[in-house]
Tab-separated table of C-alpha atoms in Angstrom:
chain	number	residue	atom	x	y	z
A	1	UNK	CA	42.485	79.688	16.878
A	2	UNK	CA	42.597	82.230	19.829
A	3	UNK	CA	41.643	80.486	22.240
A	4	UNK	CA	43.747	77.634	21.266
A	5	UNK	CA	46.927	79.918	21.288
A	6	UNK	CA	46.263	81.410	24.868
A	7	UNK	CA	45.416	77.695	26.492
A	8	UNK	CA	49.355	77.015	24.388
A	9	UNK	CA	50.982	80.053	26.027
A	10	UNK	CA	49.255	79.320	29.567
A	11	UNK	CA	50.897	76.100	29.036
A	12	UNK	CA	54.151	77.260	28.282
A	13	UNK	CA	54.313	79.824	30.980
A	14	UNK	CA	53.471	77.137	33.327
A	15	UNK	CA	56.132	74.485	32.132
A	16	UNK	CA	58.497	77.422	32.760
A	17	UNK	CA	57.678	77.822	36.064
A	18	UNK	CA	58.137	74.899	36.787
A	19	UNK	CA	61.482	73.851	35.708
A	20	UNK	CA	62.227	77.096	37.286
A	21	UNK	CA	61.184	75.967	40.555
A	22	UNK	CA	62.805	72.430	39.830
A	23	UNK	CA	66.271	74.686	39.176
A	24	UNK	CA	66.427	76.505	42.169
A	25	UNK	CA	65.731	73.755	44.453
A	26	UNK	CA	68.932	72.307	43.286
A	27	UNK	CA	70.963	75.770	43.421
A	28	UNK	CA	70.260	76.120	46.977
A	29	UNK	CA	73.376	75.029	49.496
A	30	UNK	CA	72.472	73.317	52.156
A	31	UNK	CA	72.415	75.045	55.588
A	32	UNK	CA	74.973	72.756	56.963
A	33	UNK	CA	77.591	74.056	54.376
A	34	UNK	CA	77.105	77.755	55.139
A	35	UNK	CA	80.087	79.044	57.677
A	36	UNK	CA	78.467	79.872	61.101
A	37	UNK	CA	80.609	82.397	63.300
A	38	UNK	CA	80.694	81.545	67.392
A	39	UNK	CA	81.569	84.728	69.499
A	40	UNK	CA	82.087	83.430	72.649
A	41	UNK	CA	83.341	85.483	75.810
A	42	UNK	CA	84.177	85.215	79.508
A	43	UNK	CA	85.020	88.051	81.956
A	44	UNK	CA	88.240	86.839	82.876
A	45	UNK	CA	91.652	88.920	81.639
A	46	UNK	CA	93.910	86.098	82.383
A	47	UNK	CA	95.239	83.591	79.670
A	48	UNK	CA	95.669	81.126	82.157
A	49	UNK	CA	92.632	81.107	83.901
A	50	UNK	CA	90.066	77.759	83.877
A	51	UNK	CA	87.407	80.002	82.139
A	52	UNK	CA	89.745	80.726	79.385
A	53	UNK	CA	90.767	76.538	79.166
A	54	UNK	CA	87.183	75.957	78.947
A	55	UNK	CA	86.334	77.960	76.012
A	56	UNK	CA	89.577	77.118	74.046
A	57	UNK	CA	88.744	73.490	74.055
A	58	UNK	CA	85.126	74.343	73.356
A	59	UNK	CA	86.497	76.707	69.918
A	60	UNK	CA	88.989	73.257	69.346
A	61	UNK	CA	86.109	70.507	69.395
A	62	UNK	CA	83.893	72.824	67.289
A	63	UNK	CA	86.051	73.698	65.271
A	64	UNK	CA	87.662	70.559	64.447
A	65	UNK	CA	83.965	68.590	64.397
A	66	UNK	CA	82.853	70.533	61.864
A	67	UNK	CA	86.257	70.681	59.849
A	68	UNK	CA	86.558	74.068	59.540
A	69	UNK	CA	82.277	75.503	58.288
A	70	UNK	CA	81.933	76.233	62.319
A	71	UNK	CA	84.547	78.826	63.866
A	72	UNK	CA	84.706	79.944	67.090
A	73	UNK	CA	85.966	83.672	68.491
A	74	UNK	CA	87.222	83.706	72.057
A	75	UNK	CA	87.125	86.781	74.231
A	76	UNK	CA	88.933	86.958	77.170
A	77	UNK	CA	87.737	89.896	79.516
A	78	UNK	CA	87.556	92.442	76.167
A	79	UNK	CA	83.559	92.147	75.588
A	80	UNK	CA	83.143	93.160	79.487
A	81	UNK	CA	84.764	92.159	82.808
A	82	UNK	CA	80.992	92.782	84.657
A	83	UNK	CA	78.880	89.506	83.574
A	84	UNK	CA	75.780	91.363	83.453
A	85	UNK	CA	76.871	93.021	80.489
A	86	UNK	CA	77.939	89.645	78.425
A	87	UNK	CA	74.547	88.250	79.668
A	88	UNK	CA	72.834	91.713	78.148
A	89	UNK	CA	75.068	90.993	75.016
A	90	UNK	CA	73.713	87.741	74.601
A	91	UNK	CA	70.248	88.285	74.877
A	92	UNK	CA	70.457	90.709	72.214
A	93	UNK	CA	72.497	88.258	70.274
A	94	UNK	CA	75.409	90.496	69.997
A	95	UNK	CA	77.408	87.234	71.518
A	96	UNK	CA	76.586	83.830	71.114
A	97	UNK	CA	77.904	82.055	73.586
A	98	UNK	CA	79.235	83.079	77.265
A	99	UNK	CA	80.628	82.378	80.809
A	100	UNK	CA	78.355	83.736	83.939
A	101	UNK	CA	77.777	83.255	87.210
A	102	UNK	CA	74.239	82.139	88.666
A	103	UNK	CA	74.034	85.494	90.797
A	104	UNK	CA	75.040	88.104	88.004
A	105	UNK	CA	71.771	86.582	85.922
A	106	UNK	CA	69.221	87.525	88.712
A	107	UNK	CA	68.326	91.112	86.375
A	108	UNK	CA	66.995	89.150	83.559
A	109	UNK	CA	63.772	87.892	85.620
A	110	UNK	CA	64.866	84.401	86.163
A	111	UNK	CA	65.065	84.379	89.627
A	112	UNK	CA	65.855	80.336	89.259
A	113	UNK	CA	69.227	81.055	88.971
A	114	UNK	CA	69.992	82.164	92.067
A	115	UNK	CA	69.436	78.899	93.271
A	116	UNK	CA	72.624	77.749	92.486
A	117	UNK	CA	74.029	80.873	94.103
A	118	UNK	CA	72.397	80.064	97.471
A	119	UNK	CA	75.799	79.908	100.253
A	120	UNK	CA	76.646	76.537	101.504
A	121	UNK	CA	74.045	74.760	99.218
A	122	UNK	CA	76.513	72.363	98.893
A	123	UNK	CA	79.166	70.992	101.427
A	124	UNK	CA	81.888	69.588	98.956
A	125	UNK	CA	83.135	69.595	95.217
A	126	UNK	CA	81.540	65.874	95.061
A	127	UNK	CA	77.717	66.568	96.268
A	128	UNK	CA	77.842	69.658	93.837
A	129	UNK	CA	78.960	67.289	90.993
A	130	UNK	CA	76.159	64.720	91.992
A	131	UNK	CA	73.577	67.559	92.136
A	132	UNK	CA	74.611	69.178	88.416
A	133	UNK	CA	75.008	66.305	86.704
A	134	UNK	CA	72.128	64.710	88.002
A	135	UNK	CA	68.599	65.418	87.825
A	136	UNK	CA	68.635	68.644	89.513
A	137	UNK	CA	71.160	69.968	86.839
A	138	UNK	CA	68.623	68.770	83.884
A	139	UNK	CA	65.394	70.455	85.261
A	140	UNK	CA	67.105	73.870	85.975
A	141	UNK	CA	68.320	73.795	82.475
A	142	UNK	CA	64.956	73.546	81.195
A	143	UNK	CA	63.438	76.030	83.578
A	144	UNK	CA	66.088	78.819	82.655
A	145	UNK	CA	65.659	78.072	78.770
A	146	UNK	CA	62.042	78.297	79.226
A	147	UNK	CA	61.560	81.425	81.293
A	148	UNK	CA	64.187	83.404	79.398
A	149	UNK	CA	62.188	82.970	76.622
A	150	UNK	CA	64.824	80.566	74.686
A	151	UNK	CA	67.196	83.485	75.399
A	152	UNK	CA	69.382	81.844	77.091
A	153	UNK	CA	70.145	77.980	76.523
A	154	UNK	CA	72.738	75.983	79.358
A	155	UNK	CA	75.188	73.739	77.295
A	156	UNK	CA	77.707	72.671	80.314
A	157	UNK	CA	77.364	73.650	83.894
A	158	UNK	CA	81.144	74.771	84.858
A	159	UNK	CA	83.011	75.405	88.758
A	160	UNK	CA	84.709	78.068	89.545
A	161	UNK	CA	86.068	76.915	92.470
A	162	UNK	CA	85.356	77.130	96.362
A	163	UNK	CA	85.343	80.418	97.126
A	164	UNK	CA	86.690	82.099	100.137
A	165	UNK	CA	86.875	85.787	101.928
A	166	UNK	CA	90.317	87.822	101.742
A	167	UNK	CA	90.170	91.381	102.575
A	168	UNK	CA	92.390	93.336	105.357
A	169	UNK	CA	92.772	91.136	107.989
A	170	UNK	CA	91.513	87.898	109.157
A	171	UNK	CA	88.376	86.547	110.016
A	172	UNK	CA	88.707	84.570	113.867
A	173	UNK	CA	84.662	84.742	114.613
A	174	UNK	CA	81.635	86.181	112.279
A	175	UNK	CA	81.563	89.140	114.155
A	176	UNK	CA	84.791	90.343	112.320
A	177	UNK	CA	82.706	91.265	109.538
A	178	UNK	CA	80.670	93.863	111.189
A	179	UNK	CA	80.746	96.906	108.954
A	180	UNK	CA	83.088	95.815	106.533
A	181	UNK	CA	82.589	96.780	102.692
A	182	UNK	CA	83.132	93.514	101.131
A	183	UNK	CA	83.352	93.246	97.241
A	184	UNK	CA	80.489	90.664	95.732
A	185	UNK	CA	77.187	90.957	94.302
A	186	UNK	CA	74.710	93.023	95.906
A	187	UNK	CA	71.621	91.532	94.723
A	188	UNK	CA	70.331	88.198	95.362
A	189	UNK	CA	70.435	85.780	97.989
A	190	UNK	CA	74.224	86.407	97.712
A	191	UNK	CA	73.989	90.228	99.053
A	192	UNK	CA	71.192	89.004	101.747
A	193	UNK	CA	73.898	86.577	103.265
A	194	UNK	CA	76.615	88.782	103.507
A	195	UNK	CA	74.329	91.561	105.200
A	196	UNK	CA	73.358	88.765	107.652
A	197	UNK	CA	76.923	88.456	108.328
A	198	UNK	CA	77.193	92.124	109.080
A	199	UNK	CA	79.183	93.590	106.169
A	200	UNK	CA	78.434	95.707	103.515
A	201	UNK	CA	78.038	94.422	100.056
A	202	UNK	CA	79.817	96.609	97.331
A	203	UNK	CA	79.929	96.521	93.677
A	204	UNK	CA	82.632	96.962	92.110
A	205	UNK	CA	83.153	95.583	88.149
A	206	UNK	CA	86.167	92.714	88.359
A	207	UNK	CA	88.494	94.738	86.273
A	208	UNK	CA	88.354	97.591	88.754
A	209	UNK	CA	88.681	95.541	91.794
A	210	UNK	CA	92.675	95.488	91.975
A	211	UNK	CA	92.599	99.052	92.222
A	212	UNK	CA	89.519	99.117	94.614
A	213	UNK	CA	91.585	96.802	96.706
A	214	UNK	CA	94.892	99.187	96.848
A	215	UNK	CA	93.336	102.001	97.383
A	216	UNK	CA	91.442	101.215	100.102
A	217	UNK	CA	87.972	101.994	99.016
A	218	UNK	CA	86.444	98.149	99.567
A	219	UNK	CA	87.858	96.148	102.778
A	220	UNK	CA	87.510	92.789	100.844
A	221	UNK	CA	86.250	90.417	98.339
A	222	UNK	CA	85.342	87.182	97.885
A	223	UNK	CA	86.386	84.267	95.579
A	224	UNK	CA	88.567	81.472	94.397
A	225	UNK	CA	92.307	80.701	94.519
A	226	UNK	CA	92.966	80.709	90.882
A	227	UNK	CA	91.117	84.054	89.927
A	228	UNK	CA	91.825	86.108	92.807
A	229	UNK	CA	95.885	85.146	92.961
A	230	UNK	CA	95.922	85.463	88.914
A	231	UNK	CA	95.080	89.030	89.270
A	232	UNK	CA	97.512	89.474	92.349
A	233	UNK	CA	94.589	90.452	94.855
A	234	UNK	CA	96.659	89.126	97.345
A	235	UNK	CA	99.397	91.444	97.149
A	236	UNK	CA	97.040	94.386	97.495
A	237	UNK	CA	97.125	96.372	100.977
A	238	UNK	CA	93.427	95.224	101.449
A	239	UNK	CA	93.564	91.679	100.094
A	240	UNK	CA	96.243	90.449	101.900
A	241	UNK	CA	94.396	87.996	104.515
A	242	UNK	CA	92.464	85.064	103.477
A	243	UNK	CA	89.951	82.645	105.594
A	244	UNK	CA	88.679	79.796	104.033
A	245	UNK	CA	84.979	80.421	104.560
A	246	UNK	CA	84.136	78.137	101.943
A	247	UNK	CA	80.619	79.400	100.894
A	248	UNK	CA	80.219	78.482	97.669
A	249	UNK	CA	80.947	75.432	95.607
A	250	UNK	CA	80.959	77.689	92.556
A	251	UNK	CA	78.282	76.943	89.432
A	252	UNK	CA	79.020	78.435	86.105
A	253	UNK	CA	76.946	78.315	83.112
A	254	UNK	CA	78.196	77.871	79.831
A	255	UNK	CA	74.862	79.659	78.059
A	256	UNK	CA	74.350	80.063	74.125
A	257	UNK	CA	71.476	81.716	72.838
A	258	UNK	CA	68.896	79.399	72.205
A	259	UNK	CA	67.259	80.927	69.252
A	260	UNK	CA	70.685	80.876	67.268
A	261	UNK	CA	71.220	77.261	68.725
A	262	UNK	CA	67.562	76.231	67.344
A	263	UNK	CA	68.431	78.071	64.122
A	264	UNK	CA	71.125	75.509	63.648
A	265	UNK	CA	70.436	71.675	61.711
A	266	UNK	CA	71.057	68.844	63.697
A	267	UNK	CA	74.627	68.252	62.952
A	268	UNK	CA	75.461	71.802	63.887
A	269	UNK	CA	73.623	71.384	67.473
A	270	UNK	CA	75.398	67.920	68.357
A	271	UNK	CA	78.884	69.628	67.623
A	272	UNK	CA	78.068	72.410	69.712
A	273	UNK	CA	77.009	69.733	72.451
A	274	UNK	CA	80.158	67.572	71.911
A	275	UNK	CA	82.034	70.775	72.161
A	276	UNK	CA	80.179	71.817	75.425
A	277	UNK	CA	80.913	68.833	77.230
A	278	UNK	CA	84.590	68.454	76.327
A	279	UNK	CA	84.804	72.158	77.674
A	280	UNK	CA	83.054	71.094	80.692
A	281	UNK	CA	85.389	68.513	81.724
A	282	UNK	CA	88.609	70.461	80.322
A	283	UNK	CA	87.211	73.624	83.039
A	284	UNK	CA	86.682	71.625	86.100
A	285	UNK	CA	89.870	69.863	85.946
A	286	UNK	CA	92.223	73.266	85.272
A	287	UNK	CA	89.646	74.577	88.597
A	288	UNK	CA	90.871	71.380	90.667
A	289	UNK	CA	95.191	71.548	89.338
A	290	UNK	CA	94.750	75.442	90.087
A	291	UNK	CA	92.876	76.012	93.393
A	292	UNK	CA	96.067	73.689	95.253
A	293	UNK	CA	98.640	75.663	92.608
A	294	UNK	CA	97.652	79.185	93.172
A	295	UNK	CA	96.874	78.753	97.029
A	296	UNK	CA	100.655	77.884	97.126
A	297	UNK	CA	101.496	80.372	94.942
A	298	UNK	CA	99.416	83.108	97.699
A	299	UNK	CA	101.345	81.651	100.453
A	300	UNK	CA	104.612	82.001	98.836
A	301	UNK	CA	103.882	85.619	97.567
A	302	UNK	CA	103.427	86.333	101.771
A	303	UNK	CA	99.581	85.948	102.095
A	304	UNK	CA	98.041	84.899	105.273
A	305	UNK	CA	95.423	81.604	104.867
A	306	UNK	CA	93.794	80.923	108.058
A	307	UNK	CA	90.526	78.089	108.516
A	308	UNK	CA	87.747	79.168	110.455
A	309	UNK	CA	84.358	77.354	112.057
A	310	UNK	CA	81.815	77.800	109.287
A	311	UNK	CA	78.664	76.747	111.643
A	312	UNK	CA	77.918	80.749	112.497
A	313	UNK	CA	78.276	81.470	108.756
A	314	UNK	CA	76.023	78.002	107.888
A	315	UNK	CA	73.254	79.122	110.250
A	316	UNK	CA	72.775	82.817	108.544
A	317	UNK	CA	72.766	80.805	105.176
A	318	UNK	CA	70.569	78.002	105.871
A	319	UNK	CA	67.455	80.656	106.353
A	320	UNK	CA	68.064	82.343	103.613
A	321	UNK	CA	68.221	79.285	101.569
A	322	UNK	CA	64.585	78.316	102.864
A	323	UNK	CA	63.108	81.830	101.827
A	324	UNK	CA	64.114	81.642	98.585
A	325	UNK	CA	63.227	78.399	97.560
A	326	UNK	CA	59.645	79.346	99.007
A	327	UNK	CA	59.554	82.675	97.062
A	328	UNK	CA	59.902	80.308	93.753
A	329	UNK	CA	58.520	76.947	94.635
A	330	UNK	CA	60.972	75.104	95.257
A	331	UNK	CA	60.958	73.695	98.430
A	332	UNK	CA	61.339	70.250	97.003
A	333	UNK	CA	64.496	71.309	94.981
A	334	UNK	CA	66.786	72.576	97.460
A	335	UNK	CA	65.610	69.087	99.840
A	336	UNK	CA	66.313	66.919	96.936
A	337	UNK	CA	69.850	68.809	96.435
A	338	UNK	CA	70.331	68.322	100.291
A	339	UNK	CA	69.661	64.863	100.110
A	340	UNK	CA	71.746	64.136	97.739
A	341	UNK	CA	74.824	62.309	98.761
């Protein structure tokens, strides 16, 4: 009679267990109905800038797509105007999504991205589109993701214009550089060109670089129509001058973290893909209405444009281009992007 109690008990215990199992299966929500939070920031303080255009369409399309379960944060400039913070603050997942430029990446021991930050890789806005979108585009994406770790993931590939020098007076010859303390990245194939034109690479956070301008303590800077004129660099006493040295068809990433993105179901990834590539297009084409607006807009204000032969500045580059890609490998990458017509 004992033992026949304790097999009835066992029994019992285990139907239990069971149907307690079978309950909480059906309890449990589905991940795709649990609200997911997108912080997503650029180091731009301007409302009107392309970077801010990009990521409000991207917070729209997401936002819409998933009718409401996916919302997006946008920070404008208030998470950090230096991009190597925001791509710190996404590694550690303290942002999910941000704007940065190939160069400011070269700390996080993915020297691939520089790549992209090589001067006069390309020669006009259409070879850079045909190189991004194409093949090239695709296999630096999955080298990045991979040797971050999955830290960071590239969702869109951005522009940022053609960027040009303005500083205290105008370039007429290379040589006009010599000794100057020129505001751009100091790191990176970007630094080694400007030393091989003869200036000085400086640091100086974007935020700061109105005041570093005024006050004399850099002679210049470097960058695009729409940024520069939004924050009024041209009106400063050293920013007034502007040659169109055209060095760099700009590349910006659009980079979520990969581990959050892989975290996410399907449905959750495609949105954030559908959202990435309406923000891609939505970018470029504020880049392409601003640089001929705000170059206008310099010119009016009583800033000095003058063009320049970019052969002496083409043959420092071209060098420099040709040690890098041999430092990584990739010989065959920068002559495919060359080729490329």
């Amino acid at each position: 009679m004992k033992k026949s109690a304790l097999l009835l008990m066992v029994f019992i215990l285990v139907a239990a267990l069971l149907a307690g199992c079978g309950g909480a299966k059906k309890e449990t929500a589905p991940a795709a109905n649990k609200p997911i939070k997108i912080i997503a920031a650029h180091n731009q303080t301007s409302p009107d800038n392309p970077y801010q255009v990009g990521l409000l369409k991207f917070k729209e399309v997401v936002e819409s797509k998933s009718k409401g379960q996916m919302t997006v944060e946008v920070h404008a400039g208030t998470l950090g105007t230096n991009e190597n913070e925001l791509v710190e603050k996404l590694k550690l997942r303290a942002v999910d999504a941000v704007v940065v430029s190939p160069g400011f990446m070269t700390q996080t021991g993915v020297k691939e991205v520089d790549l992209l930050a090589l001067p006069y890789l390309f020669d006009s806005y259409d070879h850079w589109k045909k190189v991004i979108d194409g093949d090239v585009g695709k296999q630096l994406a999955e080298m990045i993701n991979k040797k971050s770790n999955n830290d960071f993931k590239i969702v869109g590939y951005w522009s940022a214009g053609v960027r040009h020098y303005y500083g205290k007076k105008p370039l007429n010859s290379m040589a006009d550089l010599k000794d100057m303390k020129i505001r751009t990245q100091t790191s990176g194939v970007i630094g080694d060109f400007w030393k091989g034109l003869g200036a000085i690479p400086t640091s100086v956070a974007w935020g700061e670089l109105y005041q570093a301008l005024q006050q004399k303590t850099v002679d210049g800077a470097e960058n695009a129509y729409p940024y520069f004129v939004q924050q009024n660099h041209h009106k400063t006493e050293n920013g007034k001058y502007t040659t169109e040295i055209g060095a760099d068809y700009t590349t910006r990433f659009l980079l979520v973290n990969g581990k959050k993105f892989d975290a996410m179901t399907k449905e959750q990834q495609q949105i954030i893909l559908e959202a990435a590539k309406a923000s891609v297009d939505a970018e470029r084409a504020s880049v392409i209405a601003q640089e001929k607006e705000y170059k206008e807009k310099a010119i009016k204000d009583g800033a000095v444009v003058n063009s320049i032969d970019r052969k002496p500045f083409i043959a420092v580059a071209l060098p420099i281009q040709d040690k890098f890609a041999k430092s990584i490998g990739a010989e065959a990458l920068v002559k495919k992007i060359r080729e490329t017509k």
